[in-house]
mmCIF file of C-alpha atoms and ligand atoms in Angstrom:
data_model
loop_
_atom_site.group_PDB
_atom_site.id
_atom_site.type_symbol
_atom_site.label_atom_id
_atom_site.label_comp_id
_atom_site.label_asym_id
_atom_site.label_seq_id
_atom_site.Cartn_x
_atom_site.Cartn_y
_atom_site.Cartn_z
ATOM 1 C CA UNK A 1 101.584 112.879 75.079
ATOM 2 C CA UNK A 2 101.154 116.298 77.145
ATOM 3 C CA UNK A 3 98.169 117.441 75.989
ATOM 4 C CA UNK A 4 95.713 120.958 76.847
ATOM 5 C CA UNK A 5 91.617 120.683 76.390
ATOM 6 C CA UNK A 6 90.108 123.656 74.158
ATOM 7 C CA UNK A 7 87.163 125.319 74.859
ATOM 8 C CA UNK A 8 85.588 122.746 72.315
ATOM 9 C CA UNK A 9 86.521 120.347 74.835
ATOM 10 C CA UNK A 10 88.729 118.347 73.017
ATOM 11 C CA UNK A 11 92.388 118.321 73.424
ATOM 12 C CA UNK A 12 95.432 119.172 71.475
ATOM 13 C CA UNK A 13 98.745 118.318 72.256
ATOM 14 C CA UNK A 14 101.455 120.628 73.651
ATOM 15 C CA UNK A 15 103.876 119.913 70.535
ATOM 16 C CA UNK A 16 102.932 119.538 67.404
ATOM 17 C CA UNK A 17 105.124 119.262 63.675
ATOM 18 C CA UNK A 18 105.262 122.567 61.305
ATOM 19 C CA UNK A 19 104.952 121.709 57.844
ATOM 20 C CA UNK A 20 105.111 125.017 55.683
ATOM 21 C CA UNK A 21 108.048 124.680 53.727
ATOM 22 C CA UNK A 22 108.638 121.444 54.009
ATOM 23 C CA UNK A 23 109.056 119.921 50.535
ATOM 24 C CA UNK A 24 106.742 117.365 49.084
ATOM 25 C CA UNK A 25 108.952 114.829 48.397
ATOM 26 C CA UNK A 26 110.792 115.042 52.023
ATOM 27 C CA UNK A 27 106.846 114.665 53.803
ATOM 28 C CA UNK A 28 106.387 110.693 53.660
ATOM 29 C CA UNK A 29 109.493 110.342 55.427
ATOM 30 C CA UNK A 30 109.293 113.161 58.176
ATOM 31 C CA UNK A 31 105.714 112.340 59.413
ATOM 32 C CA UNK A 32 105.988 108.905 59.078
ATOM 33 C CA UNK A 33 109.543 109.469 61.210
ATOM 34 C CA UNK A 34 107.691 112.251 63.729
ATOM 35 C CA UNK A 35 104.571 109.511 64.232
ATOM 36 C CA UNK A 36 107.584 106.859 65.469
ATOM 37 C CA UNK A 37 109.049 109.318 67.527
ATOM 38 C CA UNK A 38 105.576 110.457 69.257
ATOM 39 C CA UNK A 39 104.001 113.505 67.911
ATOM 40 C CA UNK A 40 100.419 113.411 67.526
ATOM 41 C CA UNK A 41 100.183 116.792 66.329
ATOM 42 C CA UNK A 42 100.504 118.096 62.470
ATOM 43 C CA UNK A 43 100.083 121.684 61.466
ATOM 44 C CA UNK A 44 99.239 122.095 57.899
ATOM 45 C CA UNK A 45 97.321 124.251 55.547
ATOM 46 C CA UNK A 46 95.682 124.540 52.114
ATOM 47 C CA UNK A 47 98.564 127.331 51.128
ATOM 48 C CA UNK A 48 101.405 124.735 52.529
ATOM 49 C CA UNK A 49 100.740 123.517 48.745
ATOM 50 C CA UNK A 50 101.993 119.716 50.431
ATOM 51 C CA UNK A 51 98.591 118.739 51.769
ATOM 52 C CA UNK A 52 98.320 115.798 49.591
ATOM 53 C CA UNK A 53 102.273 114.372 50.587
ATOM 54 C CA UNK A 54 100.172 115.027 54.077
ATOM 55 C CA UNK A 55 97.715 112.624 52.960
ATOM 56 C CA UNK A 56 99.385 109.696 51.588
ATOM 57 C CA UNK A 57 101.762 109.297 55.087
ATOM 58 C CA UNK A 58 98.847 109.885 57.051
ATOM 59 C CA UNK A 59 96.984 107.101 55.176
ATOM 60 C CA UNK A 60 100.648 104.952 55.147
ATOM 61 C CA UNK A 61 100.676 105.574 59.184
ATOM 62 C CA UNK A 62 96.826 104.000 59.236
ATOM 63 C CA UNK A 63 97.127 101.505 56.943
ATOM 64 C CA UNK A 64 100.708 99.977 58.901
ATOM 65 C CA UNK A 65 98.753 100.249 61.841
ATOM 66 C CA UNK A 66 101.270 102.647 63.098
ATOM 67 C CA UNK A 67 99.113 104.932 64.200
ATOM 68 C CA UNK A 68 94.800 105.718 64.401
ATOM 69 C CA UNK A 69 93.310 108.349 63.178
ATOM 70 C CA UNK A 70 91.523 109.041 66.647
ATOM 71 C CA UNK A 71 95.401 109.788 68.359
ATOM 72 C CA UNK A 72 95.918 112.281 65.816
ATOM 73 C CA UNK A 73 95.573 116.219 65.890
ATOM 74 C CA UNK A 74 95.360 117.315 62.174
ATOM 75 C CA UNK A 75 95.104 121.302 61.648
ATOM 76 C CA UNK A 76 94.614 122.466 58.340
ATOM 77 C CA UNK A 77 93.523 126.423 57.383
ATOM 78 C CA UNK A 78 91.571 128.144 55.421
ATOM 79 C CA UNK A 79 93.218 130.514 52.767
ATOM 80 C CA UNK A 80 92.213 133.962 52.247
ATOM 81 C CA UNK A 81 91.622 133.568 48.725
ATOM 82 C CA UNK A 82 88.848 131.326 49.675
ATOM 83 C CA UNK A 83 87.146 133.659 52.523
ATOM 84 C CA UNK A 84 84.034 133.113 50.353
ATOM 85 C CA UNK A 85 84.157 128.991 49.667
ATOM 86 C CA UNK A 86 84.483 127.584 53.202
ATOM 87 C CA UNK A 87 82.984 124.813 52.876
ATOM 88 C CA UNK A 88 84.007 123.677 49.722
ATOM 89 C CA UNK A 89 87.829 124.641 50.596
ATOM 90 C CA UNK A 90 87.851 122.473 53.436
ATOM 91 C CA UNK A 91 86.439 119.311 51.587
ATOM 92 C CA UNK A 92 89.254 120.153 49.200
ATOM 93 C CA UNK A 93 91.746 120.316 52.448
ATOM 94 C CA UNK A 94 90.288 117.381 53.681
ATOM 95 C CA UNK A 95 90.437 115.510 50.380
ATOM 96 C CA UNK A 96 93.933 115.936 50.198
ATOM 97 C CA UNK A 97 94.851 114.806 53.586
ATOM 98 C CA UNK A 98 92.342 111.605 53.356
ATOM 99 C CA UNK A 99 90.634 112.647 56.293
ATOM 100 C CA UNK A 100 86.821 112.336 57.205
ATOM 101 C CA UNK A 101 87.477 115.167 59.606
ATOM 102 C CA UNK A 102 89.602 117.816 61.031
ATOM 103 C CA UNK A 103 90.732 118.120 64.497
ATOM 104 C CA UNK A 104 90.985 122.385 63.602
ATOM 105 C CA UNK A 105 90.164 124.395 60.689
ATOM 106 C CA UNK A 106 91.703 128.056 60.948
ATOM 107 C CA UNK A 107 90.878 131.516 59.320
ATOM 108 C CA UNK A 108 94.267 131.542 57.739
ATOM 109 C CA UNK A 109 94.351 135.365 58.103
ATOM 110 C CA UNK A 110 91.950 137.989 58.737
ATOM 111 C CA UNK A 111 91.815 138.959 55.669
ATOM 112 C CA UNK A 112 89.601 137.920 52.226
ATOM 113 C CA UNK A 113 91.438 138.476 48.694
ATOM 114 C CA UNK A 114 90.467 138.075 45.337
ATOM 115 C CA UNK A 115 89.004 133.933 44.443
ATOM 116 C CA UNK A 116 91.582 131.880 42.283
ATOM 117 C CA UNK A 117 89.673 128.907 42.445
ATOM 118 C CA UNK A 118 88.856 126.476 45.793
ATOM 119 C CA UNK A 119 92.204 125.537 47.117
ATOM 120 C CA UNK A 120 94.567 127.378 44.686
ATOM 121 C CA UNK A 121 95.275 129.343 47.280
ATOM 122 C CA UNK A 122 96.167 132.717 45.282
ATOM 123 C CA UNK A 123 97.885 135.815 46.328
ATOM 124 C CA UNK A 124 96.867 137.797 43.133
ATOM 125 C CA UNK A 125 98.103 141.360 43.355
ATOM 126 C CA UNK A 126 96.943 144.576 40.763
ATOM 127 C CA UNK A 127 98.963 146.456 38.985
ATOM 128 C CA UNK A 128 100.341 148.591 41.384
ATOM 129 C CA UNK A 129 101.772 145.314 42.803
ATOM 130 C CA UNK A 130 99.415 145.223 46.432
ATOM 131 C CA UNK A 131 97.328 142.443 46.930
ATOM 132 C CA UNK A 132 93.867 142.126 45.666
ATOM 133 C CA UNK A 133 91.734 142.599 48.897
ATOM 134 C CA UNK A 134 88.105 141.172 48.588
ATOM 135 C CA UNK A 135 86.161 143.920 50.603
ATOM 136 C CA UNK A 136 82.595 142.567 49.944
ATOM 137 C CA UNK A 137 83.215 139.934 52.611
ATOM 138 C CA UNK A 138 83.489 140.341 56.098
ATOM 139 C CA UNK A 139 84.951 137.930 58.655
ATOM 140 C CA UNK A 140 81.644 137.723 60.388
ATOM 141 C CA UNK A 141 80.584 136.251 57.456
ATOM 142 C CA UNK A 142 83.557 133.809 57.080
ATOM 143 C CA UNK A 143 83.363 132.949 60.615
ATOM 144 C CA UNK A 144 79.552 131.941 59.899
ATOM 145 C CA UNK A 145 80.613 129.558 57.455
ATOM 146 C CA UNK A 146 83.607 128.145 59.674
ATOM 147 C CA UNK A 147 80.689 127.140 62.549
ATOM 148 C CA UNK A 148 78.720 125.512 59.524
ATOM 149 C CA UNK A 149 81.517 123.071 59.672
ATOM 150 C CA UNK A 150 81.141 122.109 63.094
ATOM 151 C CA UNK A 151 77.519 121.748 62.931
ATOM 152 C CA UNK A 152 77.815 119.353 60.154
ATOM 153 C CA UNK A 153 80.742 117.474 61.652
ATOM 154 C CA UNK A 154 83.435 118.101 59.327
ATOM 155 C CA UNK A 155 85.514 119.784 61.605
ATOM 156 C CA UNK A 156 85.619 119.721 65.800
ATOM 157 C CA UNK A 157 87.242 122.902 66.211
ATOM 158 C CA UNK A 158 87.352 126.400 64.543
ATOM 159 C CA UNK A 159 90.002 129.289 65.455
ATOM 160 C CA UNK A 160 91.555 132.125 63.946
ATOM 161 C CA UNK A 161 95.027 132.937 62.998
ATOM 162 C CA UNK A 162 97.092 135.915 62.884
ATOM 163 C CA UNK A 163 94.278 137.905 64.294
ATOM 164 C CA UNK A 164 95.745 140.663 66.890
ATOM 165 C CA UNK A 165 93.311 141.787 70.314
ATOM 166 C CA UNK A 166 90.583 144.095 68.357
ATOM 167 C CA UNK A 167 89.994 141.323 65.865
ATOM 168 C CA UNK A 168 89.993 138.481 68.082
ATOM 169 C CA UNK A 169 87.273 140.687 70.725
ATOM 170 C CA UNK A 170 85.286 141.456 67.491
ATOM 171 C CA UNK A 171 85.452 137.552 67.026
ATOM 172 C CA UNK A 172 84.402 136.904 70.303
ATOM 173 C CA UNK A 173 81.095 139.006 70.125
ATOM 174 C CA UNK A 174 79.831 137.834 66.476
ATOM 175 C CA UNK A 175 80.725 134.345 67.254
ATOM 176 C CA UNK A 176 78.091 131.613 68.439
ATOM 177 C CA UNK A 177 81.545 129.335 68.351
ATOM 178 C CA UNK A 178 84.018 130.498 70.079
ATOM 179 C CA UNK A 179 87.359 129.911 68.669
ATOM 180 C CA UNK A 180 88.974 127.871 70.216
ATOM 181 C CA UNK A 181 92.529 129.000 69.308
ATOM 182 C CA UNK A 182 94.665 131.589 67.699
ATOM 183 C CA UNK A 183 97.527 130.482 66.297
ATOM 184 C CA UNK A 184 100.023 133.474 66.279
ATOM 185 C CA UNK A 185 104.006 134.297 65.516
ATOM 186 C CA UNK A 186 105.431 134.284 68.938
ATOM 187 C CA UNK A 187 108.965 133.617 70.309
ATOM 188 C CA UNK A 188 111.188 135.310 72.697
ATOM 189 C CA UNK A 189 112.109 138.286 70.483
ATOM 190 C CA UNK A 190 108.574 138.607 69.713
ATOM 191 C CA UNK A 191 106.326 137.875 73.273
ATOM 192 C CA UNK A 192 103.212 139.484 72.505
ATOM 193 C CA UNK A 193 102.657 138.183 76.322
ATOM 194 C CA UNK A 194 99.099 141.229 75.774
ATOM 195 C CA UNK A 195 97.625 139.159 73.283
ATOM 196 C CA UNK A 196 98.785 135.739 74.730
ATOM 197 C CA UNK A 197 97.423 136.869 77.837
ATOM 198 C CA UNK A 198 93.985 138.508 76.206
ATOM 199 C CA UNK A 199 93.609 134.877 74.467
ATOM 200 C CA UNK A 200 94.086 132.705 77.227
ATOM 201 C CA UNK A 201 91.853 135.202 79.731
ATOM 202 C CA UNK A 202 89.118 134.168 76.893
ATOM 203 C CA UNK A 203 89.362 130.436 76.627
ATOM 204 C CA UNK A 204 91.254 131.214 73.514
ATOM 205 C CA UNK A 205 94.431 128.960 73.646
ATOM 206 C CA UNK A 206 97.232 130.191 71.799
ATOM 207 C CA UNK A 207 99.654 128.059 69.130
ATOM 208 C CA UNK A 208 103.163 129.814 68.576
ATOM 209 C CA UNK A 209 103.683 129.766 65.096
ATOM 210 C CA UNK A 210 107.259 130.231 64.474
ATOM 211 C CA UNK A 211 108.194 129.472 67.981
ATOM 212 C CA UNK A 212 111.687 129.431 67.203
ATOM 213 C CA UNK A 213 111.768 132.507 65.508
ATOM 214 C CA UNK A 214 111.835 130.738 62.278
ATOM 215 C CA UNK A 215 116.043 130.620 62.799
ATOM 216 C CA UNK A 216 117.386 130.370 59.599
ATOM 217 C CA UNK A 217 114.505 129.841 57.075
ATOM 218 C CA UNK A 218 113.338 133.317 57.886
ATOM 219 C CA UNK A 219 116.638 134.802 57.913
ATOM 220 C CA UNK A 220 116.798 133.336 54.385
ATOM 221 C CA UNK A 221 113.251 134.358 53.556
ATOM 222 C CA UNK A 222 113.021 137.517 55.218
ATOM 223 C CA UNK A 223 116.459 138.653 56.543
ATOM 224 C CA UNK A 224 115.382 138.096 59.848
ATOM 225 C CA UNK A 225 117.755 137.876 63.114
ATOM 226 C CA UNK A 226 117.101 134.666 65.084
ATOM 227 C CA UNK A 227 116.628 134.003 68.545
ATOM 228 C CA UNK A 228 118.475 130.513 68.470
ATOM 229 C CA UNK A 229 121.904 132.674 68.746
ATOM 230 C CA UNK A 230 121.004 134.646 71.451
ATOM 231 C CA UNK A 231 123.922 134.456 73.701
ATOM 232 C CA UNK A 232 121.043 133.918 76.951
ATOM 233 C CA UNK A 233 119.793 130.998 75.311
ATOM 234 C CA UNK A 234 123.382 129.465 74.556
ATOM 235 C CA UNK A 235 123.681 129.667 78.468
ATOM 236 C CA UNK A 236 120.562 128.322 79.372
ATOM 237 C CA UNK A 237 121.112 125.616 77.166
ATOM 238 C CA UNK A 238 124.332 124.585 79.002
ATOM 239 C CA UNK A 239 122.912 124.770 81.961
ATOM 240 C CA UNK A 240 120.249 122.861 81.847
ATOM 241 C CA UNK A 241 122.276 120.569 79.126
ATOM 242 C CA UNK A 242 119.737 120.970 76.391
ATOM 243 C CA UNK A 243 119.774 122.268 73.124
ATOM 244 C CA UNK A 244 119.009 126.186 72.553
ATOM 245 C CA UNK A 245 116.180 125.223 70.406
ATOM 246 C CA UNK A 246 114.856 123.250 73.215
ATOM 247 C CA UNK A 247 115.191 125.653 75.685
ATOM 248 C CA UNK A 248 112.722 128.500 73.465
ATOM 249 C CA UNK A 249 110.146 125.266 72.746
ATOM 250 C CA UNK A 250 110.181 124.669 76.638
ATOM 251 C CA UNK A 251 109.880 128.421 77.450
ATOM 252 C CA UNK A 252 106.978 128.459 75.186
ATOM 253 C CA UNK A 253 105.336 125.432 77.011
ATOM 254 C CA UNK A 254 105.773 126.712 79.895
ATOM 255 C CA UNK A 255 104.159 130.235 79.172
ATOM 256 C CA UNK A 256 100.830 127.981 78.352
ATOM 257 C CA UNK A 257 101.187 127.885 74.336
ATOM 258 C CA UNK A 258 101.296 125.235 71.956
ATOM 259 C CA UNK A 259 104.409 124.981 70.074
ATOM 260 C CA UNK A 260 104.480 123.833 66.444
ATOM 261 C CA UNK A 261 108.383 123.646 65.407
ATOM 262 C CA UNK A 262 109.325 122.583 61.681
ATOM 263 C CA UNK A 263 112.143 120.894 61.029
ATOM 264 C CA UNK A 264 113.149 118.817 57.618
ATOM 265 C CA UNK A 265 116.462 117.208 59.689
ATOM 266 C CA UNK A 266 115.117 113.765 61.283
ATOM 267 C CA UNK A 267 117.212 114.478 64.182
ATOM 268 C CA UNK A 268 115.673 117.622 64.846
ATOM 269 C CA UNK A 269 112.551 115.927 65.137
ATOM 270 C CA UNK A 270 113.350 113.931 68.070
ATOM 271 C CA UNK A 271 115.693 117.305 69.249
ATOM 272 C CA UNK A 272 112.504 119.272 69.139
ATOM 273 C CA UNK A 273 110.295 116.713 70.842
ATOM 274 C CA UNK A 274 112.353 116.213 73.794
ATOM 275 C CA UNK A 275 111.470 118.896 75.449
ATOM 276 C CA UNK A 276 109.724 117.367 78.900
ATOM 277 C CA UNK A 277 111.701 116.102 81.155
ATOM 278 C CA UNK A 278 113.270 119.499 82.138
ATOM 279 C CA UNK A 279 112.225 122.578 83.831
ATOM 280 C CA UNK A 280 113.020 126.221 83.387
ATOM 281 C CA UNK A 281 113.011 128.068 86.727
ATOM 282 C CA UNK A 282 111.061 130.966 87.401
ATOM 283 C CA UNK A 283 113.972 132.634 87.335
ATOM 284 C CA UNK A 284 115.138 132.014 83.557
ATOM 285 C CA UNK A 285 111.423 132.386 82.456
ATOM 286 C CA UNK A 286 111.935 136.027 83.771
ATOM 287 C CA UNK A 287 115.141 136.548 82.287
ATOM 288 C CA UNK A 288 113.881 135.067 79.045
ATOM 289 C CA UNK A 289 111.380 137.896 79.523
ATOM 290 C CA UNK A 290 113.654 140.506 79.219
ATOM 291 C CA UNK A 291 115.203 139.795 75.533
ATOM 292 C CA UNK A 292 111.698 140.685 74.248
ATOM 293 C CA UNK A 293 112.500 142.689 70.960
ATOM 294 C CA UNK A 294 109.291 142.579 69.926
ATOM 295 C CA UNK A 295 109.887 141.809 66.595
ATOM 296 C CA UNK A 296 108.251 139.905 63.908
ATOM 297 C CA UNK A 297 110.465 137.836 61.985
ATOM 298 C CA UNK A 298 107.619 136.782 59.578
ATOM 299 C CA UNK A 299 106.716 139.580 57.103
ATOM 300 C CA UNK A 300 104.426 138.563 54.164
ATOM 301 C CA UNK A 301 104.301 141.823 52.963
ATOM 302 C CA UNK A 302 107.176 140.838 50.845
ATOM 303 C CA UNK A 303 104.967 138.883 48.948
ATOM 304 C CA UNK A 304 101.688 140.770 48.779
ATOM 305 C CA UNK A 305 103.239 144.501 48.606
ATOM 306 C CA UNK A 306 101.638 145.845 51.954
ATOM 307 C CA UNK A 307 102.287 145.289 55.291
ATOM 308 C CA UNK A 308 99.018 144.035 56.813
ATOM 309 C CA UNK A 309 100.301 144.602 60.455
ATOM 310 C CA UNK A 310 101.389 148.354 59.588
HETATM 311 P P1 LIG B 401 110.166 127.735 63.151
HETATM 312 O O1 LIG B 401 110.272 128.714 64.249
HETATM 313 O O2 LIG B 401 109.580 126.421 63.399
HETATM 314 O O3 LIG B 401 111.618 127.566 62.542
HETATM 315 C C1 LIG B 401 111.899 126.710 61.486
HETATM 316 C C2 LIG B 401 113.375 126.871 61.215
HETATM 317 O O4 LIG B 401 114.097 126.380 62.346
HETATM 318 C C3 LIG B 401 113.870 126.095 60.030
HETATM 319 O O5 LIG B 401 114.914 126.834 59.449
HETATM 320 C C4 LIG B 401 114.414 124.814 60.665
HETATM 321 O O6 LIG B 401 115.420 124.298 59.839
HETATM 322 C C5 LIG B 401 114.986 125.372 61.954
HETATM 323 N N1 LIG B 401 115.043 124.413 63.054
HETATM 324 C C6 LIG B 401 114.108 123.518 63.430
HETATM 325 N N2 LIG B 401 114.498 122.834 64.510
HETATM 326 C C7 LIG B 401 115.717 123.312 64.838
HETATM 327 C C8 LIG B 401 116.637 122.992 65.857
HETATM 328 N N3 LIG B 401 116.385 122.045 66.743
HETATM 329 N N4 LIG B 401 117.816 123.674 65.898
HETATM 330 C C9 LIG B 401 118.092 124.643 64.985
HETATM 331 N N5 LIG B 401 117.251 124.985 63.998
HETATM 332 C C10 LIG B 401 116.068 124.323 63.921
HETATM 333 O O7 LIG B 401 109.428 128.523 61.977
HETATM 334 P P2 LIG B 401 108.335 128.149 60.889
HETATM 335 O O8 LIG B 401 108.134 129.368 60.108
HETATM 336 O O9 LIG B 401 108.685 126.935 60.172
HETATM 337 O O10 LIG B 401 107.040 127.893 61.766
HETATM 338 C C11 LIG B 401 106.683 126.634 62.290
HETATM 339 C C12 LIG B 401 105.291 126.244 61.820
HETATM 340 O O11 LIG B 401 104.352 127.244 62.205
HETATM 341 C C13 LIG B 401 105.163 126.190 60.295
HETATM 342 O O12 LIG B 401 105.689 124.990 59.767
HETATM 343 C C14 LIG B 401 103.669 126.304 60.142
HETATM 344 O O13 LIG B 401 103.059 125.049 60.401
HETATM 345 C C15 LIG B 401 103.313 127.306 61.220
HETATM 346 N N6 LIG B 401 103.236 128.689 60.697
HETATM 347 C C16 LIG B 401 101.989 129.271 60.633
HETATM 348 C C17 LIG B 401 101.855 130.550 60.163
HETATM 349 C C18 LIG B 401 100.511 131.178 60.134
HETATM 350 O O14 LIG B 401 100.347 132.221 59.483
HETATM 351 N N7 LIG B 401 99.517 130.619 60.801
HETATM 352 C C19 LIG B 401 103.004 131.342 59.684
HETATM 353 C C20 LIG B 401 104.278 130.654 59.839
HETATM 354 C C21 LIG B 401 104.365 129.379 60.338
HETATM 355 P P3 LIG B 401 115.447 122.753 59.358
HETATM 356 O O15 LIG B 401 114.159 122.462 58.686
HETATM 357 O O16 LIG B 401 116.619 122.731 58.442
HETATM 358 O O17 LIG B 401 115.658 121.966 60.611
#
């Protein structure tokens, strides 16, 4: 499958499957579903709190000779809570997916908060309900521990996540590593085509989290408005005869980022994947431009009582 090469030199393909907030006992059948369909590409992560229904299709998928290990692009990410245990939270990471290594290991957020334990993956906030910030460790020093994990082979590449242009430059000057990709919310209402470009200027390639706005888990989860009804995008998608959720996963390939839709429907999953043999002119790519609202639709500060972009 379409694939880019990181700065690490290995590569990473184009699409890959979301799997935050996909439940446990839905996993087996998605990845096992998303393998047959083509994608080589799974985003997880220690807070996902489904790494080990992760595990057991990925060990189903070797085991039926369905797929090997080597095809694979696994991501997992390192939770803030465990800013201080790197190592030992990605043995627990990899534990639970049943894998000898990672393809990517990312600083979750740059930000360390109080320990709950390797892997529990705590938000734990005082009593004036905003979270517990650890501010004895910096993310030099986390970074330090993330290149550990390449030298010893655990993982072949290290990025950040959520990280905006000062942190990622600060990144780029402590690091002996680079990273070798940020993996940031971006869709059409929310372009962020400064830090995209910043990134990619840097050998830093970019993943779109959310990269279709999150549609209507995040209007659930955070009220947000989504890009899938944008009345552009329901033109686009006649004219090219696609789906509107194709069209914003092409537009993102084509602007140079990874995309990493999640879907629980198995006919999304092939909907979502489908998304090369058609091209969006330079024309729509400009007029996709234009609908920029700049606007997150992501906002954990519902959980953790402050708003960490602010
Ligand atoms: P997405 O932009 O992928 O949107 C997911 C939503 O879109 C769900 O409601 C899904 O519903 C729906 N959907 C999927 N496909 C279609 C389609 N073809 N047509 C219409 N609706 C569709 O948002 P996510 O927040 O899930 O982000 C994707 C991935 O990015 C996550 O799974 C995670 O791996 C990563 N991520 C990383 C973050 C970070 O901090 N690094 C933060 C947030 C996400 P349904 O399931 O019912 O199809």
């Amino acid at each position: 499958m379409a694939a880019i090469t990181l700065n690490s030199g290995f590569k990473m393909p184009l699409v890959g499957l979301g799997v935050w907030r996909m439940d446990g006992k839905d996993v087996k059948n998605l990845l096992i579903n998303a393998i047959k369909i083509g994608y080589r590409h799974f985003d997880c992560a220690a807070e996902y709190k489904n790494e080990a229904e992760v595990g057991e299709a990925l060990a189903e998928a070797f085991q039926t000779g369905l797929v090997k290990r080597e095809d694979l692009f696994i991501t997992s990410k390192l939770w803030n809570s465990d800013h201080g245990h790197v190592l030992e939270a990605c043995k627990d990471s990899m534990k639970k997916l049943r894998l000898d290594y990672l393809d990517l290991y990312l600083v979750h957020f740059p930000i360390a908060t109080r320990h709950t334990g390797v892997g529990s993956c705590g938000s734990v906030k005082g009593v004036d309900g905003v979270l517990d910030i650890d501010t004895t460790i910096s993310l030099e020093t986390t970074w330090q521990a993330m290149e550990e994990l390449v030298s010893k082979g655990l993982v072949r590449s290290i990025g950040i996540s959520n990280f905006d242009i000062f942190l990622t430059r600060d990144c780029l000057a402590y690091s002996k590593v680079k990273p070798a990709v940020n993996q940031i919310e971006t869709h059409p209402y929310f372009q962020r085509d400064c830090l995209v470009k910043f990134c990619q200027k840097h050998g830093i390639f970019i993943t779109a989290h959310t990269p279709l706005g999150g549609a209507v888990a995040n209007t659930e989860m955070f009220g947000s408005k989504s890009c899938l009804d944008d009345p552009v995008f329901k033109d686009l998608a006649e004219k090219y005869k696609k789906t509107v959720a194709q069209v914003v996963l092409r537009w993102g390939i084509q602007r140079n980022t990874v995309v990493i839709p999640k879907t629980s429907k198995p006919n999304r999953l092939e909907e979502n994947f489908k998304v090369f043999d058609f091209e969006l002119s330079k024309e729509d790519m400009d007029q996709i431009k234009s609908i920029d609202r700049k606007y997150r639709t992501n906002q954990p500060a519902i959980f953790w009582g402050i708003d960490l972009y602010a």
